[in-house]
Amino acid sequence: MRFTILILLLVCFSCKNENEKKIINVLGNSDKDLIKTFANNLYISINNYEYELIRSSWDNELFRKRVNKLTKTEQTVFDYYFDKEFATVILNENIDLVNKLKFNTGKLFFSKITYYPTHAEIIYSLRFAKNVDFWKYRVELINNIPKLTDYYSFRDEIWQSQNIINIIRLNSRYTATTKERQQANRSLMESDKYLLHGDSLFALQLLYEIPETHLIGNALSLKRINLAFKLNDTIFASVLIREKEFNKSTYISYLYGYYFYDTIELDKVFYKLEQE
């Protein structure tokens, strides 16, 4: 059965290619310079709405290695869905970073590089007319070539490798026969059905019937908030307050501060981001 919640996974290369790759164990000054140059080139490429560098720099194999510590059953599920469909999804996530800027008149800014013994993390900020977002990439050197091996979005507040682990474990624990999984799937499908028929309010109510066991990350909170936004200001404000109270998400706090002109809340958000 296909997962109801989207999982992002990658492609497996041959053992021969794996053995040929030389991974840097400790970054030296010249390695850091390579990464810094790459980060700047990627910044220029994305702002020019170019896809090639971000496509060619992504390393599926190394991303896949970060989806680790799975049980045998979880690994089987991971391998099946990875090969079946999710390699394409993760490619589209990277491409969508360019599309967000291209079709929403946004601009990417090179914010920060943090170096670790074996890798670096690059933070970019995305600024639009009415909102801001942040995107972080993990970079490793393979044969002296910088490669993107994972990403972290401000909106989702989790590395995608860990997000996959969480979702696989959720779907392994709550199989299609469990009442929690059935309730979650039923509520999501019913919500989509009523939304299609124009009953947005009832569609929103159904989203609150999804069991807490299936509340992973910010996806459901954002679905509720986006749906409430289509209704009216009163419902939107109510949903935003509720999600901020129960989710404790930095991104939800940002939306709350922006909507209610709460400068104290926004200061807290940006202070936290500066500490990343």
CSV table of C-alpha atoms in Angstrom, one decimal:
chain,number,residue,atom,x,y,z
A,1,MET,CA,0.0,0.0,0.0
A,2,ARG,CA,1.3,3.5,-0.8
A,3,PHE,CA,2.0,5.7,2.1
A,4,THR,CA,-0.5,8.4,2.8
A,5,ILE,CA,2.3,10.7,4.0
A,6,LEU,CA,5.0,11.6,1.5
A,7,ILE,CA,8.4,10.1,2.0
A,8,LEU,CA,11.5,11.4,0.4
A,9,LEU,CA,14.3,8.8,-0.5
A,10,LEU,CA,17.2,8.2,-2.8
A,11,VAL,CA,18.9,6.1,-5.4
A,12,CYS,CA,21.3,3.3,-4.6
A,13,PHE,CA,24.5,3.0,-6.7
A,14,SER,CA,26.6,-0.1,-7.3
A,15,CYS,CA,29.2,-1.4,-4.8
A,16,LYS,CA,31.9,-0.7,-7.3
A,17,ASN,CA,31.1,3.0,-7.4
A,18,GLU,CA,30.8,3.1,-3.7
A,19,ASN,CA,34.4,1.7,-3.3
A,20,GLU,CA,35.7,4.2,-5.8
A,21,LYS,CA,34.5,7.2,-3.9
A,22,LYS,CA,37.0,9.0,-1.7
A,23,ILE,CA,35.3,10.7,1.2
A,24,ILE,CA,37.2,13.4,3.2
A,25,ASN,CA,37.6,12.4,6.9
A,26,VAL,CA,38.8,15.7,8.2
A,27,LEU,CA,38.3,19.0,6.4
A,28,GLY,CA,41.4,21.0,5.8
A,29,ASN,CA,41.6,24.7,4.9
A,30,SER,CA,41.7,23.9,1.1
A,31,ASP,CA,38.7,21.7,1.6
A,32,LYS,CA,36.8,24.5,3.3
A,33,ASP,CA,37.8,26.9,0.5
A,34,LEU,CA,36.3,24.4,-2.1
A,35,ILE,CA,33.0,24.3,-0.1
A,36,LYS,CA,32.9,28.1,0.2
A,37,THR,CA,33.3,28.5,-3.5
A,38,PHE,CA,30.7,25.9,-4.2
A,39,ALA,CA,28.2,27.6,-1.8
A,40,ASN,CA,28.7,30.9,-3.6
A,41,ASN,CA,28.3,29.2,-7.0
A,42,LEU,CA,25.1,27.5,-5.9
A,43,TYR,CA,23.8,30.8,-4.6
A,44,ILE,CA,24.4,32.4,-8.0
A,45,SER,CA,23.0,29.5,-9.9
A,46,ILE,CA,19.7,29.4,-7.9
A,47,ASN,CA,19.2,33.1,-8.2
A,48,ASN,CA,19.7,32.8,-12.0
A,49,TYR,CA,16.9,30.1,-11.9
A,50,GLU,CA,19.3,27.4,-13.2
A,51,TYR,CA,18.8,23.8,-12.3
A,52,GLU,CA,21.9,22.0,-13.5
A,53,LEU,CA,24.2,22.7,-10.5
A,54,ILE,CA,21.7,21.7,-7.9
A,55,ARG,CA,20.8,18.6,-9.8
A,56,SER,CA,24.4,17.4,-10.5
A,57,SER,CA,25.6,18.2,-6.9
A,58,TRP,CA,23.0,16.1,-5.2
A,59,ASP,CA,24.4,12.7,-4.0
A,60,ASN,CA,21.7,10.1,-3.6
A,61,GLU,CA,24.0,7.5,-2.3
A,62,LEU,CA,25.3,9.5,0.7
A,63,PHE,CA,21.8,10.8,1.5
A,64,ARG,CA,20.6,7.2,1.6
A,65,LYS,CA,23.4,6.3,4.1
A,66,ARG,CA,22.0,8.9,6.5
A,67,VAL,CA,18.7,7.0,6.6
A,68,ASN,CA,20.2,4.5,9.1
A,69,LYS,CA,19.5,2.5,12.2
A,70,LEU,CA,16.5,0.9,10.7
A,71,THR,CA,15.2,-2.6,11.6
A,72,LYS,CA,15.3,-5.3,8.9
A,73,THR,CA,11.6,-4.8,8.2
A,74,GLU,CA,12.0,-1.0,8.1
A,75,GLN,CA,14.9,-1.3,5.8
A,76,THR,CA,12.9,-3.5,3.4
A,77,VAL,CA,10.1,-0.8,3.4
A,78,PHE,CA,12.7,1.9,2.8
A,79,ASP,CA,14.3,0.1,-0.1
A,80,TYR,CA,11.0,-0.7,-1.8
A,81,TYR,CA,9.6,2.8,-1.7
A,82,PHE,CA,12.9,4.4,-2.5
A,83,ASP,CA,13.3,2.4,-5.7
A,84,LYS,CA,9.6,2.6,-6.6
A,85,GLU,CA,9.0,6.4,-6.4
A,86,PHE,CA,10.8,8.6,-3.9
A,87,ALA,CA,14.1,9.2,-5.7
A,88,THR,CA,12.1,11.4,-8.1
A,89,VAL,CA,10.4,13.2,-5.2
A,90,ILE,CA,13.6,14.2,-3.6
A,91,LEU,CA,14.9,15.5,-7.0
A,92,ASN,CA,11.7,17.6,-7.3
A,93,GLU,CA,12.2,19.0,-3.8
A,94,ASN,CA,15.6,20.5,-4.9
A,95,ILE,CA,14.1,21.8,-8.2
A,96,ASP,CA,11.3,23.3,-6.3
A,97,LEU,CA,13.7,25.5,-4.4
A,98,VAL,CA,14.5,27.2,-7.7
A,99,ASN,CA,10.9,27.3,-8.7
A,100,LYS,CA,9.8,29.0,-5.5
A,101,LEU,CA,12.1,32.0,-6.4
A,102,LYS,CA,11.4,31.9,-10.1
A,103,PHE,CA,7.6,32.0,-9.8
A,104,ASN,CA,7.2,34.1,-6.7
A,105,THR,CA,9.7,36.9,-7.4
A,106,GLY,CA,11.9,35.9,-4.6
A,107,LYS,CA,15.6,36.1,-4.0
A,108,LEU,CA,18.1,33.7,-2.3
A,109,PHE,CA,20.7,35.1,0.1
A,110,PHE,CA,23.9,33.3,1.2
A,111,SER,CA,23.6,33.5,5.0
A,112,LYS,CA,26.2,31.2,6.7
A,113,ILE,CA,28.6,28.3,6.5
A,114,THR,CA,29.3,26.1,9.5
A,115,TYR,CA,32.2,23.7,9.3
A,116,TYR,CA,32.4,20.3,11.1
A,117,PRO,CA,35.2,17.8,11.0
A,118,THR,CA,33.8,15.8,8.0
A,119,HIS,CA,31.2,18.1,6.4
A,120,ALA,CA,29.8,21.6,6.3
A,121,GLU,CA,26.3,23.1,6.5
A,122,ILE,CA,25.3,26.0,4.3
A,123,ILE,CA,22.3,28.2,5.2
A,124,TYR,CA,20.5,30.2,2.6
A,125,SER,CA,17.6,32.6,3.3
A,126,LEU,CA,14.8,32.9,0.8
A,127,ARG,CA,13.0,36.3,0.8
A,128,PHE,CA,9.7,37.1,-0.9
A,129,ALA,CA,7.4,40.1,-0.8
A,130,LYS,CA,5.4,38.9,2.2
A,131,ASN,CA,7.4,36.1,3.8
A,132,VAL,CA,10.8,34.6,4.4
A,133,ASP,CA,12.1,31.0,4.5
A,134,PHE,CA,15.4,29.3,5.2
A,135,TRP,CA,17.1,26.3,3.7
A,136,LYS,CA,20.1,24.4,5.0
A,137,TYR,CA,22.2,21.9,3.0
A,138,ARG,CA,24.7,19.4,4.3
A,139,VAL,CA,27.8,19.3,2.1
A,140,GLU,CA,30.5,16.6,1.9
A,141,LEU,CA,33.6,16.4,-0.3
A,142,ILE,CA,33.7,13.3,-2.6
A,143,ASN,CA,36.8,13.0,-4.6
A,144,ASN,CA,37.4,16.7,-3.8
A,145,ILE,CA,34.0,17.6,-5.3
A,146,PRO,CA,31.4,19.2,-3.0
A,147,LYS,CA,28.2,17.2,-2.9
A,148,LEU,CA,24.8,17.9,-1.3
A,149,THR,CA,23.9,15.0,1.0
A,150,ASP,CA,20.9,16.2,3.0
A,151,TYR,CA,18.7,19.2,3.5
A,152,TYR,CA,16.8,20.9,6.3
A,153,SER,CA,13.9,23.3,5.7
A,154,PHE,CA,12.8,26.0,8.2
A,155,ARG,CA,9.2,25.1,7.3
A,156,ASP,CA,9.5,21.4,8.3
A,157,GLU,CA,12.2,21.8,11.0
A,158,ILE,CA,13.9,18.5,10.4
A,159,TRP,CA,16.6,17.0,8.3
A,160,GLN,CA,15.0,15.0,5.5
A,161,SER,CA,16.9,11.9,6.4
A,162,GLN,CA,15.5,11.9,9.9
A,163,ASN,CA,12.1,12.8,8.5
A,164,ILE,CA,12.2,9.6,6.4
A,165,ILE,CA,13.2,7.5,9.4
A,166,ASN,CA,10.3,8.9,11.5
A,167,ILE,CA,7.8,8.2,8.7
A,168,ILE,CA,9.0,4.7,8.0
A,169,ARG,CA,8.9,3.9,11.7
A,170,LEU,CA,5.4,5.3,12.0
A,171,ASN,CA,4.2,3.2,9.0
A,172,SER,CA,5.9,0.1,10.3
A,173,ARG,CA,4.4,0.5,13.8
A,174,TYR,CA,0.9,1.5,12.5
A,175,THR,CA,0.2,-0.8,9.6
A,176,ALA,CA,-2.9,-0.6,7.4
A,177,THR,CA,-4.8,-2.9,9.8
A,178,THR,CA,-4.3,-0.7,12.9
A,179,LYS,CA,-7.2,1.5,14.0
A,180,GLU,CA,-4.9,4.6,14.3
A,181,ARG,CA,-3.7,4.2,10.6
A,182,GLN,CA,-7.2,3.6,9.4
A,183,GLN,CA,-8.6,6.6,11.3
A,184,ALA,CA,-5.7,8.8,9.9
A,185,ASN,CA,-6.3,7.7,6.3
A,186,ARG,CA,-10.1,8.0,6.6
A,187,SER,CA,-9.9,11.5,8.0
A,188,LEU,CA,-7.5,12.7,5.3
A,189,MET,CA,-9.5,11.2,2.5
A,190,GLU,CA,-12.8,12.5,3.8
A,191,SER,CA,-11.2,16.0,4.3
A,192,ASP,CA,-10.0,16.0,0.7
A,193,LYS,CA,-13.4,14.9,-0.5
A,194,TYR,CA,-15.3,17.6,1.4
A,195,LEU,CA,-12.8,20.2,0.3
A,196,LEU,CA,-13.3,19.2,-3.3
A,197,HIS,CA,-17.1,19.6,-2.9
A,198,GLY,CA,-16.6,23.1,-1.4
A,199,ASP,CA,-17.2,22.4,2.3
A,200,SER,CA,-13.9,23.8,3.6
A,201,LEU,CA,-15.1,24.1,7.2
A,202,PHE,CA,-16.0,20.5,7.6
A,203,ALA,CA,-12.8,19.5,5.7
A,204,LEU,CA,-10.9,21.5,8.4
A,205,GLN,CA,-12.8,19.8,11.2
A,206,LEU,CA,-11.9,16.4,9.8
A,207,LEU,CA,-8.2,17.2,10.0
A,208,TYR,CA,-8.5,17.5,13.7
A,209,GLU,CA,-9.8,13.9,13.9
A,210,ILE,CA,-6.4,12.5,12.9
A,211,PRO,CA,-4.9,10.6,15.9
A,212,GLU,CA,-1.9,12.3,17.7
A,213,THR,CA,0.1,9.2,16.8
A,214,HIS,CA,0.2,10.4,13.2
A,215,LEU,CA,1.2,14.1,13.9
A,216,ILE,CA,4.7,14.2,12.5
A,217,GLY,CA,6.5,17.5,11.9
A,218,ASN,CA,4.6,20.5,10.6
A,219,ALA,CA,2.9,19.1,7.6
A,220,LEU,CA,-0.5,18.6,9.2
A,221,SER,CA,-0.4,21.9,11.1
A,222,LEU,CA,0.4,23.7,7.8
A,223,LYS,CA,-2.4,21.9,6.0
A,224,ARG,CA,-4.9,23.1,8.7
A,225,ILE,CA,-3.5,26.7,8.6
A,226,ASN,CA,-3.7,26.9,4.8
A,227,LEU,CA,-7.2,25.6,4.8
A,228,ALA,CA,-8.3,28.0,7.6
A,229,PHE,CA,-6.8,30.9,5.6
A,230,LYS,CA,-9.3,30.1,2.8
A,231,LEU,CA,-12.2,30.5,5.2
A,232,ASN,CA,-12.1,33.7,7.1
A,233,ASP,CA,-9.9,35.8,9.4
A,234,THR,CA,-11.7,34.6,12.6
A,235,ILE,CA,-11.2,30.9,11.9
A,236,PHE,CA,-7.6,31.5,10.6
A,237,ALA,CA,-6.6,33.4,13.7
A,238,SER,CA,-8.2,30.7,15.9
A,239,VAL,CA,-6.4,27.9,14.1
A,240,LEU,CA,-3.1,29.7,14.1
A,241,ILE,CA,-3.3,30.3,17.9
A,242,ARG,CA,-4.2,26.6,18.4
A,243,GLU,CA,-1.4,25.3,16.3
A,244,LYS,CA,1.1,27.5,17.9
A,245,GLU,CA,0.0,26.3,21.4
A,246,PHE,CA,0.2,22.6,20.6
A,247,ASN,CA,2.9,22.4,17.9
A,248,LYS,CA,5.7,24.5,19.5
A,249,SER,CA,7.2,24.9,16.0
A,250,THR,CA,9.5,27.8,15.2
A,251,TYR,CA,7.9,28.2,11.8
A,252,ILE,CA,4.4,28.2,13.3
A,253,SER,CA,5.6,30.8,15.7
A,254,TYR,CA,6.9,32.9,12.8
A,255,LEU,CA,3.5,32.7,11.1
A,256,TYR,CA,1.8,33.7,14.3
A,257,GLY,CA,4.2,36.7,14.9
A,258,TYR,CA,3.8,37.8,11.3
A,259,TYR,CA,0.0,37.6,11.3
A,260,PHE,CA,-0.5,39.2,14.7
A,261,TYR,CA,2.3,41.8,14.3
A,262,ASP,CA,3.9,40.3,17.4
A,263,THR,CA,7.4,41.7,17.3
A,264,ILE,CA,8.5,40.0,20.5
A,265,GLU,CA,7.5,36.6,19.0
A,266,LEU,CA,9.3,37.4,15.7
A,267,ASP,CA,12.4,38.5,17.6
A,268,LYS,CA,12.5,35.2,19.4
A,269,VAL,CA,12.2,33.3,16.1
A,270,PHE,CA,15.0,35.2,14.4
A,271,TYR,CA,17.2,34.9,17.5
A,272,LYS,CA,16.8,31.2,17.4
A,273,LEU,CA,17.6,31.0,13.7
A,274,GLU,CA,20.8,33.0,14.3
A,275,GLN,CA,21.9,30.3,16.7
A,276,GLU,CA,21.5,27.6,14.1
